[in-house]
Coordinates of C-alpha atoms in Angstrom, one line a residue:
Chain A
M1 CA 133.9 91.6 97.8
K2 CA 134.5 91.4 94.1
I3 CA 131.7 92.9 92.1
G4 CA 131.6 92.8 88.3
F5 CA 129.6 96.4 87.0
I6 CA 128.8 96.4 83.3
G7 CA 127.3 99.5 82.1
L8 CA 129.1 102.7 83.1
G9 CA 127.0 105.1 82.0
I10 CA 125.2 108.1 83.6
M11 CA 123.6 106.0 85.8
G12 CA 125.9 103.3 86.6
R13 CA 129.1 105.4 87.3
P14 CA 128.3 106.9 90.4
M15 CA 126.3 103.7 91.7
A16 CA 129.5 101.6 91.0
M17 CA 131.6 104.2 93.0
H18 CA 129.5 104.0 95.5
L19 CA 130.2 100.1 95.9
K20 CA 134.1 101.2 95.6
A21 CA 133.6 103.7 98.6
A22 CA 132.2 101.0 100.8
G23 CA 135.4 98.9 100.3
H24 CA 134.0 96.6 97.7
E25 CA 136.6 95.6 94.6
L26 CA 135.1 96.6 91.2
I27 CA 135.9 94.6 88.3
V28 CA 134.8 96.5 84.9
P29 CA 135.4 95.6 81.2
E30 CA 137.9 97.5 78.8
R31 CA 136.1 100.1 76.9
A32 CA 137.7 103.0 75.3
S33 CA 134.6 105.5 77.3
L34 CA 136.0 104.6 80.9
A35 CA 136.2 107.6 83.0
P36 CA 139.2 108.3 84.4
E37 CA 137.9 107.9 87.9
L38 CA 137.0 104.6 87.1
R39 CA 140.2 103.4 85.5
A40 CA 141.8 104.5 88.7
A41 CA 139.1 102.9 90.8
A42 CA 138.7 99.7 89.3
T43 CA 140.3 96.2 88.3
I44 CA 139.8 96.2 84.6
D45 CA 139.1 93.0 82.5
S46 CA 139.2 92.4 78.7
D47 CA 135.6 91.5 78.4
A48 CA 132.0 90.4 80.3
A49 CA 133.2 87.2 80.2
A50 CA 136.4 87.4 82.4
V51 CA 134.7 90.0 84.6
A52 CA 131.9 87.2 85.2
H53 CA 135.0 85.0 85.7
H54 CA 136.7 87.1 88.4
A55 CA 133.9 88.6 90.0
E56 CA 131.2 86.8 92.9
I57 CA 128.5 89.3 92.2
I58 CA 127.9 90.7 88.4
I59 CA 125.7 94.1 88.2
L60 CA 124.3 95.0 84.8
M61 CA 123.4 98.6 84.4
V62 CA 122.6 98.7 80.5
P63 CA 119.9 101.0 78.1
D64 CA 118.0 98.3 77.2
T65 CA 116.7 94.3 76.5
P66 CA 118.8 93.8 73.7
D67 CA 121.7 95.5 75.5
V68 CA 121.0 93.2 78.6
E69 CA 120.8 89.7 76.5
R70 CA 124.1 90.5 74.2
V71 CA 126.0 91.1 77.5
L72 CA 125.0 88.2 79.3
F73 CA 124.9 85.5 76.2
G74 CA 126.5 87.1 73.5
A75 CA 130.2 86.2 72.6
H76 CA 132.5 87.0 75.5
G77 CA 129.4 87.4 77.5
V78 CA 128.5 87.0 81.2
A79 CA 127.3 83.4 81.0
E80 CA 130.8 82.6 79.4
G81 CA 132.6 83.7 82.4
L82 CA 130.4 82.0 85.2
T83 CA 130.8 79.4 87.3
P84 CA 128.2 78.1 90.1
G85 CA 126.9 79.8 93.3
K86 CA 127.5 83.6 92.0
L87 CA 124.8 86.1 91.6
V88 CA 123.9 88.3 88.5
I89 CA 121.7 91.5 89.4
D90 CA 120.5 93.3 86.5
M91 CA 119.5 96.7 87.4
S92 CA 118.6 98.0 83.6
S93 CA 114.8 98.7 83.1
I94 CA 113.9 96.3 80.2
S95 CA 111.4 93.9 79.4
P96 CA 109.6 91.8 82.3
V97 CA 109.0 88.8 79.8
A98 CA 112.4 88.5 78.1
T99 CA 113.5 88.9 82.1
K100 CA 112.1 85.4 82.9
E101 CA 114.1 83.7 80.5
F102 CA 117.0 85.4 81.1
A103 CA 117.2 84.3 84.8
A104 CA 116.1 81.1 84.0
R105 CA 119.2 80.5 81.4
I106 CA 121.5 81.9 84.4
Q107 CA 119.8 79.7 86.7
E108 CA 120.6 76.5 84.7
L109 CA 124.0 77.5 85.2
G110 CA 124.2 77.2 88.9
C111 CA 123.8 81.0 89.9
D112 CA 121.2 83.3 91.1
Y113 CA 119.4 86.1 89.2
V114 CA 117.9 89.5 90.6
D115 CA 116.1 91.7 88.5
A116 CA 116.4 95.1 90.3
P117 CA 115.5 98.1 88.1
V118 CA 115.7 101.5 89.7
S119 CA 113.9 105.1 89.7
G120 CA 115.5 108.4 90.8
G121 CA 117.4 109.2 87.8
E122 CA 120.9 111.1 88.0
V123 CA 120.5 112.4 91.1
G124 CA 119.1 109.4 92.7
A125 CA 122.1 107.6 91.4
K126 CA 124.4 110.0 92.5
N127 CA 122.7 110.8 96.0
A128 CA 122.8 107.0 96.9
A129 CA 118.5 107.7 97.1
L130 CA 117.6 105.6 94.0
T131 CA 114.2 103.6 94.9
I132 CA 114.7 100.1 93.9
M133 CA 112.0 97.4 92.8
A134 CA 113.8 93.7 93.1
G135 CA 112.0 90.1 91.8
G136 CA 113.9 86.9 92.8
S137 CA 114.1 84.5 95.7
I138 CA 114.4 85.6 99.2
A139 CA 117.7 84.2 99.0
A140 CA 119.0 85.9 95.9
F141 CA 117.7 89.0 97.2
E142 CA 119.5 88.9 100.3
R143 CA 122.4 88.6 98.7
A144 CA 122.0 91.2 97.0
L145 CA 120.1 93.5 99.7
P146 CA 123.8 95.3 101.0
L147 CA 124.8 96.4 97.8
F148 CA 121.6 98.0 97.2
Q149 CA 121.6 100.0 100.5
L150 CA 124.5 101.3 99.2
M151 CA 123.2 102.5 95.9
G152 CA 119.3 103.2 97.4
K153 CA 116.9 104.2 99.8
N154 CA 113.6 102.8 99.0
I155 CA 114.3 99.0 98.7
T156 CA 111.0 96.4 98.0
H157 CA 111.4 92.7 97.5
V158 CA 108.0 92.8 95.2
G159 CA 108.4 89.5 94.8
E160 CA 110.0 86.1 94.2
E161 CA 109.3 85.5 90.5
A162 CA 111.8 86.8 88.0
G163 CA 110.6 90.2 86.4
A164 CA 108.8 91.1 89.5
G165 CA 111.0 94.0 89.6
Q166 CA 110.5 94.8 86.2
V167 CA 107.0 94.5 86.3
C168 CA 107.0 97.3 89.3
K169 CA 109.2 99.8 87.1
V170 CA 106.7 99.1 84.5
C171 CA 103.7 100.1 86.7
N172 CA 105.8 102.9 87.8
Q173 CA 106.4 104.2 84.5
I174 CA 102.8 104.0 83.4
I175 CA 101.5 105.9 86.1
V176 CA 104.0 108.9 85.8
A177 CA 103.2 109.0 82.0
L178 CA 99.4 109.1 82.9
N179 CA 99.2 111.2 85.9
I180 CA 101.5 113.9 83.6
Q181 CA 98.7 113.5 80.9
A182 CA 96.1 114.0 84.0
A183 CA 97.7 117.3 84.5
A184 CA 98.6 118.1 80.9
E185 CA 94.7 118.0 80.4
A186 CA 93.7 119.9 83.3
L187 CA 95.8 123.0 82.9
T188 CA 95.5 123.1 79.2
F189 CA 91.7 123.1 79.9
A190 CA 92.1 125.8 82.4
R191 CA 94.2 127.8 80.1
K192 CA 91.6 127.5 77.3
A193 CA 88.7 128.6 79.4
G194 CA 90.7 131.7 80.5
A195 CA 91.9 130.8 84.1
D196 CA 95.2 130.9 85.2
P197 CA 97.0 127.3 85.5
A198 CA 98.9 128.4 88.3
K199 CA 96.2 129.6 90.5
V200 CA 94.5 126.1 89.7
R201 CA 97.5 124.1 90.1
Q202 CA 97.9 125.7 93.8
A203 CA 94.2 125.6 94.6
L204 CA 94.1 121.7 93.6
M205 CA 97.6 120.9 95.5
G206 CA 95.4 120.6 98.8
G207 CA 93.1 117.7 97.6
F208 CA 92.7 114.4 96.2
A209 CA 94.1 115.5 92.9
N210 CA 97.4 116.4 94.5
S211 CA 100.4 113.9 93.4
R212 CA 103.9 114.1 93.1
I213 CA 103.3 115.0 89.1
L214 CA 101.0 118.0 89.9
E215 CA 103.8 119.4 92.0
V216 CA 107.1 118.6 90.0
H217 CA 106.0 118.3 86.4
A218 CA 102.8 120.5 86.3
E219 CA 105.2 123.7 87.5
R220 CA 107.4 122.7 84.6
M221 CA 104.3 122.9 82.3
I222 CA 103.3 126.3 83.9
N223 CA 106.9 127.6 83.8
R224 CA 107.6 126.0 80.2
T225 CA 110.9 124.4 81.4
F226 CA 111.4 121.2 79.5
N227 CA 114.9 120.8 79.4
P228 CA 115.1 117.1 80.6
G229 CA 115.0 115.8 83.2
F230 CA 113.7 112.3 81.9
R231 CA 113.2 112.6 78.0
I232 CA 110.4 111.5 76.0
R233 CA 112.1 109.2 73.6
L234 CA 113.5 107.2 77.3
H235 CA 109.7 107.1 78.6
Q236 CA 108.6 106.0 75.1
K237 CA 110.9 103.0 75.4
D238 CA 109.6 102.2 78.9
L239 CA 105.6 102.7 77.6
N240 CA 106.4 100.5 74.9
L241 CA 107.8 97.8 77.5
A242 CA 104.2 97.9 78.9
L243 CA 102.4 97.8 76.0
T244 CA 104.5 94.7 74.4
A245 CA 104.0 93.1 78.0
A246 CA 100.5 93.5 78.1
R247 CA 99.9 92.6 74.2
E248 CA 102.1 89.1 75.1
M249 CA 99.7 88.7 78.3
G250 CA 96.7 89.5 76.3
M251 CA 95.3 92.5 78.1
A252 CA 94.2 96.0 77.1
L253 CA 95.9 99.0 78.8
P254 CA 93.7 101.6 76.7
N255 CA 95.7 105.0 78.5
T256 CA 98.9 103.9 78.4
A257 CA 98.0 103.0 74.6
L258 CA 96.8 106.6 74.3
A259 CA 99.7 107.9 76.4
Q260 CA 102.7 106.6 74.0
Q261 CA 100.3 108.4 71.2
M262 CA 100.3 111.6 72.9
F263 CA 104.1 111.3 73.3
S264 CA 104.3 110.9 69.2
V265 CA 102.8 114.0 68.9
V266 CA 105.3 115.5 70.6
T267 CA 107.8 113.6 68.8
A268 CA 106.4 114.6 65.5
Q269 CA 106.9 117.9 66.3
G270 CA 110.6 117.8 67.1
G271 CA 110.3 117.0 70.8
A272 CA 111.5 113.6 71.4
D273 CA 114.8 115.1 73.8
L274 CA 112.8 117.0 75.8
D275 CA 111.5 116.5 79.4
H276 CA 108.1 114.1 79.4
S277 CA 106.2 117.3 80.7
A278 CA 106.4 118.6 77.2
M279 CA 103.7 116.0 77.1
V280 CA 101.4 119.2 77.5
T281 CA 102.3 120.8 74.5
A282 CA 100.2 118.0 72.7
I283 CA 97.2 118.5 74.4
E284 CA 97.5 122.4 73.5
L285 CA 98.5 121.6 69.8
M286 CA 95.4 119.8 69.7
G287 CA 93.2 122.1 71.4
G288 CA 94.7 124.9 69.5
V289 CA 95.9 126.4 72.6
E290 CA 98.7 128.6 72.0
V291 CA 101.3 129.8 74.9
E292 CA 104.0 132.6 74.3
Chain B
M1 CA 73.9 138.5 108.6
K2 CA 70.8 137.1 106.9
I3 CA 71.8 134.4 104.8
G4 CA 69.4 132.2 102.3
F5 CA 70.5 128.8 101.9
I6 CA 69.0 126.7 99.0
G7 CA 69.7 123.2 98.4
L8 CA 70.3 121.4 102.1
G9 CA 71.0 117.8 100.6
I10 CA 73.7 115.8 101.8
M11 CA 76.8 118.7 101.7
G12 CA 74.2 121.6 102.0
R13 CA 72.7 120.9 105.4
P14 CA 76.2 120.6 107.6
M15 CA 77.5 124.0 105.4
A16 CA 74.5 126.1 106.8
M17 CA 74.5 125.0 110.1
H18 CA 78.3 125.9 110.3
L19 CA 76.9 129.2 109.1
K20 CA 74.2 129.5 111.8
A21 CA 76.6 128.2 114.3
A22 CA 78.9 131.0 113.5
G23 CA 76.0 133.4 114.3
H24 CA 74.5 134.2 111.3
E25 CA 70.4 134.1 110.5
L26 CA 69.8 131.2 107.8
I27 CA 66.5 131.8 105.5
V28 CA 65.5 128.8 103.8
P29 CA 62.9 127.8 101.5
E30 CA 59.9 125.6 102.5
R31 CA 60.4 121.8 101.6
A32 CA 58.3 118.8 102.8
S33 CA 61.7 117.3 103.5
L34 CA 63.2 119.8 105.6
A35 CA 65.6 118.4 108.5
P36 CA 63.9 119.1 112.0
E37 CA 67.5 120.5 112.9
L38 CA 67.1 123.1 110.1
R39 CA 63.3 123.6 110.9
A40 CA 64.4 124.8 114.0
A41 CA 67.5 126.5 113.1
A42 CA 66.1 128.5 110.3
T43 CA 63.6 131.0 109.6
I44 CA 61.5 129.5 106.4
D45 CA 60.0 131.2 103.8
S46 CA 57.8 130.4 101.0
D47 CA 60.3 129.8 97.8
A48 CA 63.5 131.2 96.6
A49 CA 62.1 134.4 95.5
A50 CA 61.3 135.4 99.1
V51 CA 64.5 133.8 100.6
A52 CA 66.3 136.2 97.8
H53 CA 64.2 139.0 99.1
H54 CA 64.8 138.8 102.8
A55 CA 68.9 138.0 102.8
E56 CA 71.7 139.8 102.0
I57 CA 73.5 136.6 100.9
I58 CA 71.9 134.0 98.8
I59 CA 74.0 130.5 98.7
L60 CA 72.9 127.7 96.1
M61 CA 74.2 124.0 96.6
V62 CA 72.1 122.0 94.5
P63 CA 73.1 119.3 91.9
D64 CA 73.7 120.1 88.7
T65 CA 73.4 123.1 85.7
P66 CA 69.5 122.8 85.6
D67 CA 68.9 123.0 89.0
V68 CA 71.0 126.2 89.6
E69 CA 68.8 127.3 86.0
R70 CA 65.7 126.9 87.6
V71 CA 66.2 128.0 90.9
L72 CA 68.0 131.5 90.1
F73 CA 65.9 132.1 86.9
G74 CA 62.6 130.0 87.4
A75 CA 58.8 131.2 88.3
H76 CA 59.5 132.3 92.0
G77 CA 62.9 132.3 91.6
V78 CA 66.1 134.0 93.1
A79 CA 66.2 136.7 90.2
E80 CA 62.7 137.6 91.1
G81 CA 63.2 138.5 95.0
L82 CA 66.8 140.2 94.4
T83 CA 67.2 143.7 94.9
P84 CA 70.4 145.7 93.8
G85 CA 73.6 145.1 96.0
K86 CA 72.9 141.6 96.8
L87 CA 75.4 138.3 96.4
V88 CA 74.6 135.2 95.0
I89 CA 77.1 132.7 95.8
D90 CA 76.8 129.3 93.5
M91 CA 78.7 126.5 95.3
S92 CA 77.3 124.0 93.7
S93 CA 79.7 121.8 90.9
I94 CA 78.2 122.8 87.2
S95 CA 79.0 123.7 83.7
P96 CA 81.5 126.9 83.7
V97 CA 80.2 127.8 80.2
A98 CA 76.7 128.2 81.6
T99 CA 78.0 130.1 84.5
K100 CA 78.8 132.9 82.7
E101 CA 75.5 133.5 81.3
F102 CA 74.2 133.1 84.8
A103 CA 76.5 135.6 86.4
A104 CA 75.9 137.9 83.6
R105 CA 72.1 137.9 84.1
I106 CA 72.4 138.5 88.3
Q107 CA 75.0 141.2 87.7
E108 CA 72.2 143.2 85.3
L109 CA 70.0 143.0 88.3
G110 CA 72.5 145.1 89.9
C111 CA 73.7 142.1 92.3
D112 CA 77.5 140.5 92.7
Y113 CA 78.1 136.8 91.8
V114 CA 80.5 134.2 92.6
D115 CA 80.8 130.7 91.6
A116 CA 82.5 128.6 94.6
P117 CA 82.3 124.8 94.0
V118 CA 83.8 122.6 96.2
S119 CA 85.6 119.1 97.0
G120 CA 86.0 117.3 100.1
G121 CA 82.5 115.8 99.9
E122 CA 80.3 115.0 102.8
V123 CA 83.3 114.6 105.4
G124 CA 84.8 118.0 104.4
A125 CA 81.2 119.4 104.4
K126 CA 81.1 118.1 108.3
N127 CA 84.4 119.0 109.7
A128 CA 84.2 122.7 108.0
A129 CA 86.8 121.4 105.9
L130 CA 86.2 122.1 102.5
T131 CA 88.5 122.4 99.7
I132 CA 86.9 125.4 98.2
M133 CA 87.4 127.2 94.4
A134 CA 86.3 130.8 93.7
G135 CA 85.9 133.0 90.7
G136 CA 84.2 136.3 90.6
S137 CA 85.6 140.2 91.3
I138 CA 88.0 140.7 94.2
A139 CA 85.3 142.9 95.8
A140 CA 82.4 140.0 95.7
F141 CA 84.9 137.3 96.9
E142 CA 86.0 139.5 99.7
R143 CA 82.0 139.7 100.5
A144 CA 82.2 136.1 100.3
L145 CA 85.6 135.1 102.1
P146 CA 84.3 135.1 106.0
L147 CA 81.4 132.6 105.0
F148 CA 84.0 130.6 103.0
Q149 CA 86.0 130.2 105.8
L150 CA 83.3 128.9 108.0
M151 CA 82.7 125.9 105.7
G152 CA 86.3 125.0 103.9
K153 CA 89.8 125.2 104.5
N154 CA 91.6 125.2 101.4
I155 CA 90.4 128.3 99.9
T156 CA 91.4 129.6 96.3
H157 CA 90.6 132.8 94.1
V158 CA 91.1 131.5 91.2
G159 CA 90.2 134.4 88.8
E160 CA 87.9 137.5 88.3
E161 CA 86.3 135.7 85.4
A162 CA 82.9 134.2 86.4
G163 CA 83.1 130.6 86.1
A164 CA 87.1 130.4 87.1
G165 CA 85.9 128.3 90.0
Q166 CA 83.7 125.9 88.0
V167 CA 86.7 125.7 85.8
C168 CA 89.1 124.6 88.4
K169 CA 86.4 122.0 90.0
V170 CA 86.5 120.4 86.3
C171 CA 89.8 120.2 86.3
N172 CA 89.9 118.5 89.9
Q173 CA 87.8 116.1 88.6
I174 CA 89.6 115.5 85.5
I175 CA 93.0 114.9 87.3
V176 CA 91.2 112.4 89.6
A177 CA 89.7 110.4 87.0
L178 CA 92.7 110.3 85.1
N179 CA 95.0 109.3 88.1
I180 CA 92.4 106.5 89.3
Q181 CA 93.0 105.6 85.6
A182 CA 96.6 105.4 86.1
A183 CA 96.6 103.2 89.3
A184 CA 93.8 101.0 87.8
E185 CA 96.4 100.0 84.6
A186 CA 99.3 99.8 86.5
L187 CA 97.8 97.4 89.8
T188 CA 96.0 95.2 86.7
F189 CA 99.6 94.9 84.8
A190 CA 100.9 93.6 87.8
R191 CA 98.2 91.5 88.8
K192 CA 98.2 90.1 85.5
A193 CA 101.8 89.5 85.3
G194 CA 102.0 87.5 88.5
A195 CA 103.0 90.6 90.9
D196 CA 101.4 91.3 94.1
P197 CA 99.7 94.8 93.6
A198 CA 100.0 95.5 97.1
K199 CA 103.8 95.5 96.9
V200 CA 103.9 97.3 93.9
R201 CA 101.9 99.9 95.5
Q202 CA 104.0 100.0 98.5
A203 CA 107.1 100.1 96.4
L204 CA 105.9 103.3 94.3
M205 CA 104.6 105.1 96.9
G206 CA 107.9 106.9 97.6
G207 CA 108.6 108.2 94.1
F208 CA 107.1 109.9 91.1
A209 CA 104.2 107.6 91.0
N210 CA 102.8 108.9 94.1
S211 CA 99.5 110.2 94.5
R212 CA 96.8 110.9 96.8
I213 CA 94.9 108.6 94.3
L214 CA 97.4 105.8 94.7
E215 CA 97.2 106.2 98.7
V216 CA 93.4 106.1 98.9
H217 CA 92.1 104.7 96.0
A218 CA 94.8 102.1 94.9
E219 CA 94.1 100.8 98.5
R220 CA 90.5 100.6 97.4
M221 CA 91.4 98.4 94.4
I222 CA 93.5 96.3 96.1
N223 CA 91.2 95.8 99.3
R224 CA 88.2 95.7 96.7
T225 CA 86.4 98.3 98.9
F226 CA 84.1 99.8 96.2
N227 CA 81.3 101.2 98.2
P228 CA 81.1 104.7 97.8
G229 CA 82.7 107.2 98.5
F230 CA 82.3 109.3 95.2
R231 CA 79.6 107.4 92.8
I232 CA 80.8 106.7 89.4
R233 CA 77.5 108.3 88.6
L234 CA 78.6 111.6 89.8
H235 CA 81.9 111.5 88.3
Q236 CA 80.7 110.6 84.9
K237 CA 78.7 114.2 85.5
D238 CA 81.7 116.2 86.1
L239 CA 83.6 114.5 83.2
N240 CA 80.3 115.2 81.1
L241 CA 81.0 118.7 82.1
A242 CA 84.5 118.6 81.3
L243 CA 84.0 116.9 77.8
T244 CA 80.6 119.2 77.0
A245 CA 83.0 122.4 77.6
A246 CA 85.9 121.5 75.6
R247 CA 83.5 120.6 72.7
E248 CA 82.3 124.4 73.1
M249 CA 85.5 125.9 73.4
G250 CA 86.7 123.5 70.3
M251 CA 89.4 121.6 72.2
A252 CA 90.1 118.1 72.7
L253 CA 90.5 115.8 76.1
P254 CA 91.5 112.6 74.4
N255 CA 92.3 110.8 77.6
T256 CA 89.2 112.4 79.8
A257 CA 87.1 111.2 76.6
L258 CA 88.3 107.6 77.4
A259 CA 88.0 107.6 81.4
Q260 CA 84.7 108.5 80.8
Q261 CA 84.2 105.4 78.5
M262 CA 85.9 103.4 81.0
F263 CA 83.3 104.6 83.6
S264 CA 81.1 103.5 81.4
V265 CA 82.2 100.3 81.0
V266 CA 81.6 99.9 84.5
T267 CA 78.3 101.4 84.5
A268 CA 77.2 98.8 81.8
Q269 CA 78.2 96.1 84.5
G270 CA 75.9 97.8 87.0
G271 CA 78.2 99.7 88.7
A272 CA 76.8 103.2 88.4
D273 CA 76.5 103.7 92.1
L274 CA 80.2 102.2 93.5
D275 CA 82.8 104.4 94.1
H276 CA 84.9 105.7 91.5
S277 CA 88.0 103.4 92.3
A278 CA 85.9 100.5 90.8
M279 CA 87.5 102.2 87.5
V280 CA 89.5 99.2 88.3
T281 CA 87.1 96.7 87.0
A282 CA 86.8 98.1 83.8
I283 CA 90.6 97.6 83.2
E284 CA 90.5 93.7 84.8
L285 CA 87.3 92.8 82.4
M286 CA 88.7 94.3 79.1
G287 CA 92.0 92.2 80.4
G288 CA 90.4 89.0 81.2
V289 CA 91.8 89.5 84.7
E290 CA 89.7 87.9 87.3
V291 CA 89.9 88.8 90.9
E292 CA 88.1 86.6 93.6

């Protein structure tokens, strides 16, 4: 199948190569930064409109909401090249609210739209082991599914509403941030009280306090390994999606708001590019806890 | 061995019976409320002082800090009956700060002291499957260990400082409350945005958002089964231990403080005796989300 792929960064590049390896034809827009392996593997078109014109399915994997809007609806964008019957899949992590509007505009052109953000990071992308959370009609999802199966493992059709996948991704980022904050407050409390955080973590891993975060991120907090991983800067972007959407919907997310502020404390200390487990340094700072 | 057991409620009764079943001699203080099985199984003394006089090891399992203080140091309390060389084990969940003082006063009498709060609830107590978090000297812990192994499974010697077990239990209750809040905010966000919370939970269980709370409590939130379980009233007592100790130590626990307020929102609606997963109703209330 002819697949257009726009957004060939750390995540997008290995995802596209999995599609190519399965026998699909890759079409990508010209970019000075195109990796040699992609230049060799793909057909190269002048811009996103030309990619959309030649491909049957167009996949986006770009950083943020304005990037998706520009790629889809900007000058020489995807919308200019679409003809009815094609499928657009946005795998970026962006605003669920904006996604509804983007999907409606693409559908007006007679095309299908699936939002399908991922989690699992660079490692998941390289190993074709991403978690994929999709929103869109059953027909559109089933059309996308064989491609998803080449890139991911946990694939869920969250709902038929446009944006359901983005809502699920936002929920993921809320829980991860808040579980990190939970571990950070508990381990800092232990340290301040003179207990050994490593022993406390060990004792808690058998019970209801256990989580993937306690297993992975709490260990980083104890070992002080804050190289990313997942950067606080990016997690702040995702929590901003949550808080903006919540405000637009008219609801309160008190702890998500607080977690965003805690990340800002780390950022204020110069830690925006540390792993999100460095949230613990904010709790330590505010608690007068010094860790050598 | 002669074991005094004080505090024979929902938790203490099955714990004491496991000791008896293993061949130990139980000594308990007279109480009108003593269960017939205990009356048949135990030697009954007039008060805590007499129990401490006749037993080699005295175990406490009572509700809160003032109860431990009264049992140990009140009129006809344990301290009056102790002679040097005995061991006091407090398995109640109480203040880590007060525990240091209690331990020091018992040690002045020439006795050992171990604080060893548990998690796992009534089911864990009945099945001898409690998680036990202990603080105290290595010698005292090793003396208590054979008894712990009759009542629990995950047994950790958290530290040699008196109160280390209580610190660990407080950490457990912090993480559980905050992970519940994480699931509550995420699932309510999903619901408000029109997604199916059950599908969102399913999608998230494979990734970094996974936790025992997402497995157990998030399902209660979705199924609206808020019968305890673990009552909000009791979790508020435990978070109060965390917040009081944090203030005494001079540190901030911003999210623990917020979680306490969220539980108070549920309590304000008459929900103090609901399961702690009913935290989600506070987020729903504040978000204008109605769930039938």
